[in-house]
Tab-separated table of C-alpha atoms in Angstrom:
chain	number	residue	atom	x	y	z
Y	23	MET	CA	21.410	-43.619	77.773
Y	24	ALA	CA	21.913	-43.354	74.028
Y	25	PHE	CA	21.009	-47.002	73.456
Y	26	THR	CA	17.341	-47.997	73.331
Y	27	LEU	CA	15.818	-51.421	73.734
Y	28	ARG	CA	14.889	-51.339	70.064
Y	29	SER	CA	18.462	-50.608	68.961
Y	30	ILE	CA	19.855	-53.319	71.224
Y	31	CYS	CA	17.419	-55.874	69.808
Y	32	ALA	CA	18.224	-54.784	66.268
Y	33	GLY	CA	21.932	-55.110	66.971
Y	34	ARG	CA	21.445	-58.545	68.451
Y	35	ARG	CA	19.454	-59.680	65.395
Y	36	LEU	CA	22.176	-58.457	63.066
Y	37	TYR	CA	24.864	-60.144	65.197
Y	38	ILE	CA	23.002	-63.462	65.037
Y	39	ALA	CA	22.515	-63.055	61.291
Y	40	ALA	CA	26.201	-62.348	60.753
Y	41	SER	CA	27.140	-65.322	62.945
Y	42	VAL	CA	24.940	-67.643	60.906
Y	43	ALA	CA	26.494	-66.314	57.718
Y	44	GLY	CA	29.978	-66.947	59.139
Y	45	ILE	CA	29.117	-70.547	59.959
Y	46	GLY	CA	27.685	-71.005	56.495
Y	47	MET	CA	30.788	-69.679	54.771
Y	48	GLY	CA	33.122	-72.034	56.600
Y	49	ALA	CA	31.138	-75.255	56.651
Y	50	LEU	CA	29.037	-75.258	53.515
Y	51	VAL	CA	31.479	-75.188	50.636
Y	52	ALA	CA	31.153	-78.926	50.051
Y	53	ILE	CA	27.362	-78.655	50.056
Y	54	ALA	CA	27.396	-75.775	47.616
Y	55	LEU	CA	29.611	-77.722	45.215
Y	56	THR	CA	27.128	-80.592	45.074
Y	57	ARG	CA	24.139	-78.403	44.157
Y	58	LEU	CA	23.229	-76.162	41.295
Y	59	PRO	CA	23.072	-72.524	42.403
Y	60	PRO	CA	19.650	-70.947	42.894
Y	61	LEU	CA	18.213	-68.914	40.059
Y	62	THR	CA	17.419	-65.788	42.074
Y	63	THR	CA	21.076	-65.082	42.936
Y	64	HIS	CA	22.299	-65.813	39.405
Y	65	ARG	CA	23.187	-63.028	36.982
Y	66	ILE	CA	22.383	-63.889	33.368
Y	67	THR	CA	25.101	-62.634	31.026
Y	68	THR	CA	23.814	-64.054	27.740
Y	69	PRO	CA	21.172	-62.277	25.638
Y	70	LEU	CA	17.550	-63.377	26.000
Y	71	ASN	CA	15.671	-64.601	22.957
Y	72	SER	CA	12.592	-62.534	23.840
Y	73	ALA	CA	11.952	-58.833	23.459
Y	74	ALA	CA	9.161	-58.995	26.064
Y	75	THR	CA	11.313	-60.471	28.834
Y	76	VAL	CA	13.602	-58.348	30.989
Y	77	LEU	CA	16.734	-59.779	32.558
Y	78	PRO	CA	15.978	-60.656	36.198
Y	79	ASP	CA	17.660	-58.571	38.870
Y	80	PRO	CA	19.613	-60.995	41.111
Y	81	ILE	CA	19.421	-60.507	44.867
Y	82	GLY	CA	22.537	-60.161	47.038
Y	83	SER	CA	24.593	-63.309	47.602
Y	84	LEU	CA	27.965	-64.601	48.797
Y	85	PRO	CA	30.126	-61.895	47.141
Y	86	ASP	CA	28.034	-59.266	48.940
Y	87	LEU	CA	28.657	-60.587	52.473
Y	88	PRO	CA	31.291	-57.893	53.240
Y	89	LYS	CA	28.476	-55.329	52.903
Y	90	LEU	CA	26.352	-57.096	55.539
Y	91	LEU	CA	27.247	-54.954	58.538
Y	92	THR	CA	27.055	-51.632	56.693
Y	93	SER	CA	23.871	-52.205	54.678
Y	94	LYS	CA	20.487	-50.788	55.621
Y	95	PRO	CA	17.233	-52.771	55.705
Y	96	PRO	CA	16.093	-54.546	53.645
Y	97	GLN	CA	19.474	-55.058	51.971
Y	98	LYS	CA	21.155	-56.696	54.976
Y	99	TRP	CA	18.450	-59.388	55.085
Y	100	THR	CA	18.576	-59.745	51.304
Y	101	ILE	CA	22.338	-60.312	51.375
Y	102	LEU	CA	22.116	-62.786	54.229
Y	103	GLY	CA	19.219	-64.664	52.670
Y	104	GLY	CA	20.898	-64.775	49.270
Y	105	ALA	CA	24.203	-65.937	50.754
Y	106	LEU	CA	22.531	-68.751	52.685
Y	107	LEU	CA	20.476	-69.713	49.649
Y	108	GLU	CA	23.562	-69.782	47.453
Y	109	SER	CA	25.434	-71.810	50.097
Y	110	GLY	CA	22.869	-74.596	49.872
Y	111	LEU	CA	20.970	-73.710	53.067
Y	112	PRO	CA	17.530	-72.652	51.842
Y	113	SER	CA	15.845	-73.430	55.182
Y	114	LEU	CA	18.072	-70.884	56.917
Y	115	ALA	CA	17.572	-68.439	54.044
Y	116	VAL	CA	13.784	-68.400	54.513
Y	117	PRO	CA	13.589	-66.269	57.713
Y	118	ALA	CA	16.116	-63.748	56.387
Y	119	LEU	CA	14.215	-63.408	53.116
Y	120	GLU	CA	10.931	-63.147	55.009
Y	121	GLN	CA	12.350	-60.131	56.813
Y	122	ALA	CA	13.626	-58.647	53.557
Y	123	VAL	CA	10.178	-59.065	51.961
Y	124	ALA	CA	8.491	-57.573	55.041
Y	125	ASP	CA	10.700	-54.496	54.614
Y	126	ASP	CA	9.995	-54.205	50.859
Y	127	ARG	CA	6.768	-55.943	49.794
Y	128	THR	CA	6.847	-54.477	46.282
Y	129	ASN	CA	10.217	-56.016	45.391
Y	130	THR	CA	9.341	-58.938	43.129
Y	131	SER	CA	12.927	-60.228	43.087
Y	132	LEU	CA	12.729	-60.736	46.852
Y	133	ARG	CA	9.320	-62.404	46.582
Y	134	ALA	CA	10.693	-64.789	43.956
Y	135	ALA	CA	13.747	-65.497	46.118
Y	136	LEU	CA	11.552	-66.299	49.120
Y	137	GLY	CA	9.461	-68.636	46.982
Y	138	GLU	CA	12.621	-70.310	45.696
Y	139	ALA	CA	14.001	-70.732	49.226
Y	140	LEU	CA	10.718	-72.303	50.328
Y	141	ALA	CA	10.788	-74.655	47.339
Y	142	LEU	CA	14.414	-75.688	47.747
Y	143	SER	CA	14.005	-76.208	51.486
Y	144	ALA	CA	11.218	-78.685	50.628
Y	145	ASN	CA	13.457	-80.579	48.171
Y	146	GLY	CA	11.841	-78.926	45.182
Y	147	THR	CA	8.223	-79.324	46.232
Y	148	ILE	CA	6.217	-76.168	45.579
Y	149	SER	CA	4.134	-75.619	48.709
Y	150	GLU	CA	0.966	-73.539	48.748
Y	151	ARG	CA	2.878	-70.712	50.364
Y	152	ALA	CA	5.611	-70.808	47.708
Y	153	ARG	CA	2.974	-70.939	44.968
Y	154	ILE	CA	1.359	-67.779	46.335
Y	155	GLU	CA	4.709	-65.968	46.258
Y	156	PHE	CA	5.310	-66.956	42.633
Y	157	GLU	CA	1.775	-66.103	41.546
Y	158	ASP	CA	2.038	-62.676	43.171
Y	159	VAL	CA	5.289	-62.103	41.278
Y	160	LEU	CA	3.635	-63.093	37.998
Y	161	GLN	CA	0.738	-60.741	38.654
Y	162	ALA	CA	3.244	-57.897	38.840
Y	163	ASN	CA	5.427	-59.201	36.004
Y	164	PRO	CA	3.966	-62.015	33.843
Y	165	ASN	CA	7.352	-62.535	32.183
Y	166	ASP	CA	9.361	-63.101	35.388
Y	167	LEU	CA	11.639	-66.016	34.501
Y	168	VAL	CA	12.092	-67.469	37.987
Y	169	ALA	CA	8.391	-67.430	38.843
Y	170	ARG	CA	7.532	-68.986	35.466
Y	171	PHE	CA	10.075	-71.748	36.081
Y	172	TYR	CA	8.743	-72.679	39.502
Y	173	MET	CA	5.099	-72.430	38.472
Y	174	ALA	CA	5.889	-74.906	35.696
Y	175	HIS	CA	7.304	-77.131	38.445
Y	176	TRP	CA	4.033	-76.674	40.339
Y	177	LEU	CA	2.010	-77.740	37.290
Y	178	LEU	CA	4.110	-80.870	36.863
Y	179	GLN	CA	3.904	-81.604	40.576
Y	180	ASN	CA	0.116	-81.377	40.396
Y	181	GLY	CA	-0.414	-83.765	37.516
Y	182	LYS	CA	-0.385	-81.262	34.653
Y	183	PRO	CA	2.687	-82.276	32.607
Y	184	LYS	CA	1.488	-80.880	29.268
Y	185	PRO	CA	1.154	-77.192	30.306
Y	186	ALA	CA	4.280	-77.629	32.422
Y	187	LEU	CA	6.229	-78.815	29.379
Y	188	VAL	CA	4.910	-75.906	27.300
Y	189	LYS	CA	6.219	-73.495	29.927
Y	190	PHE	CA	9.587	-75.252	30.247
Y	191	VAL	CA	10.083	-75.232	26.475
Y	192	GLY	CA	9.150	-71.542	26.353
Y	193	LEU	CA	11.771	-70.807	29.011
Y	194	MET	CA	14.333	-72.890	27.149
Y	195	ARG	CA	13.749	-70.872	23.993
Y	196	THR	CA	14.057	-67.614	25.958
Y	197	VAL	CA	16.976	-68.205	28.323
Y	198	GLY	CA	18.421	-71.609	27.346
Y	199	SER	CA	21.674	-70.031	26.167
Y	200	ASP	CA	22.557	-69.347	29.810
Y	201	PRO	CA	24.486	-72.356	31.236
Y	202	LEU	CA	22.741	-72.420	34.618
Y	203	TRP	CA	19.266	-72.063	33.185
Y	204	TYR	CA	20.087	-74.720	30.574
Y	205	ALA	CA	21.152	-77.135	33.324
Y	206	ARG	CA	18.145	-76.430	35.556
Y	207	LEU	CA	15.680	-76.801	32.684
Y	208	TRP	CA	17.174	-80.047	31.444
Y	209	GLN	CA	16.998	-81.424	34.958
Y	210	ILE	CA	13.209	-81.291	34.911
Y	211	MET	CA	12.042	-81.082	31.273
Y	212	PRO	CA	12.654	-84.764	30.434
Y	213	GLU	CA	10.312	-85.814	33.262
Y	214	ALA	CA	7.493	-83.673	31.890
Y	215	ALA	CA	8.207	-84.856	28.345
Y	216	GLN	CA	8.153	-88.515	29.407
Y	217	GLN	CA	4.766	-88.108	31.061
Y	218	VAL	CA	3.380	-86.510	27.899
Y	219	GLY	CA	4.985	-89.099	25.607
Y	220	VAL	CA	7.506	-86.776	23.942
Y	221	SER	CA	10.882	-88.328	23.116
Y	222	ARG	CA	14.215	-86.731	23.977
Y	223	LEU	CA	14.886	-86.070	20.291
Y	224	ALA	CA	11.501	-84.406	19.816
Y	225	LEU	CA	12.022	-82.378	22.985
Y	226	GLU	CA	15.360	-81.087	21.707
Y	227	ALA	CA	13.681	-80.085	18.444
Y	228	LEU	CA	10.903	-78.262	20.311
Y	229	CYS	CA	13.445	-76.292	22.319
Y	230	VAL	CA	15.111	-74.813	19.248
Y	231	ALA	CA	12.010	-74.361	17.102
Y	232	GLY	CA	11.350	-70.721	16.342
Y	233	MET	CA	14.723	-69.577	17.711
């Protein structure tokens, strides 16, 4: 027969993936509206205030779902993982992004997306596994915005608010003109500033200094 066990299993995996994506599309709109979108599926359209930083390459997401059945690995897993992540289901995004990373270990955007899915599925807590993903990304690209953001979270989470605040302020100066990044940074920066003893007014001044 033309079909092999491997092809049948691959087809079944893709069918299950597509089914999960279909469920997510129909039932998760309300969830998505209550959450800020993830950073790894977001396309920055405003200029960066840093010559050393390159605009991050967003992974596939909800608009790319029509390509799911025609895409080749690792793109099909990237699209599925990004769509689930963007729909507010990071726990379901993790296995899809794991497969995408397994198919393309050198893709730092996928590694960052997997780390973000792990973090969001743990309600923002940066686990050891997520930290390793972000650190590996930074080894390949020290200026990766997403990895820098979540490693600043990790510093704050581990009782190091001062270096965390330095990193958050640096990101704000670089990418704060983007509405999503502005919102995500101001969600967490005040907590770090409070722990260091920096007022809101002083924090606002720090964010625009040197810009």
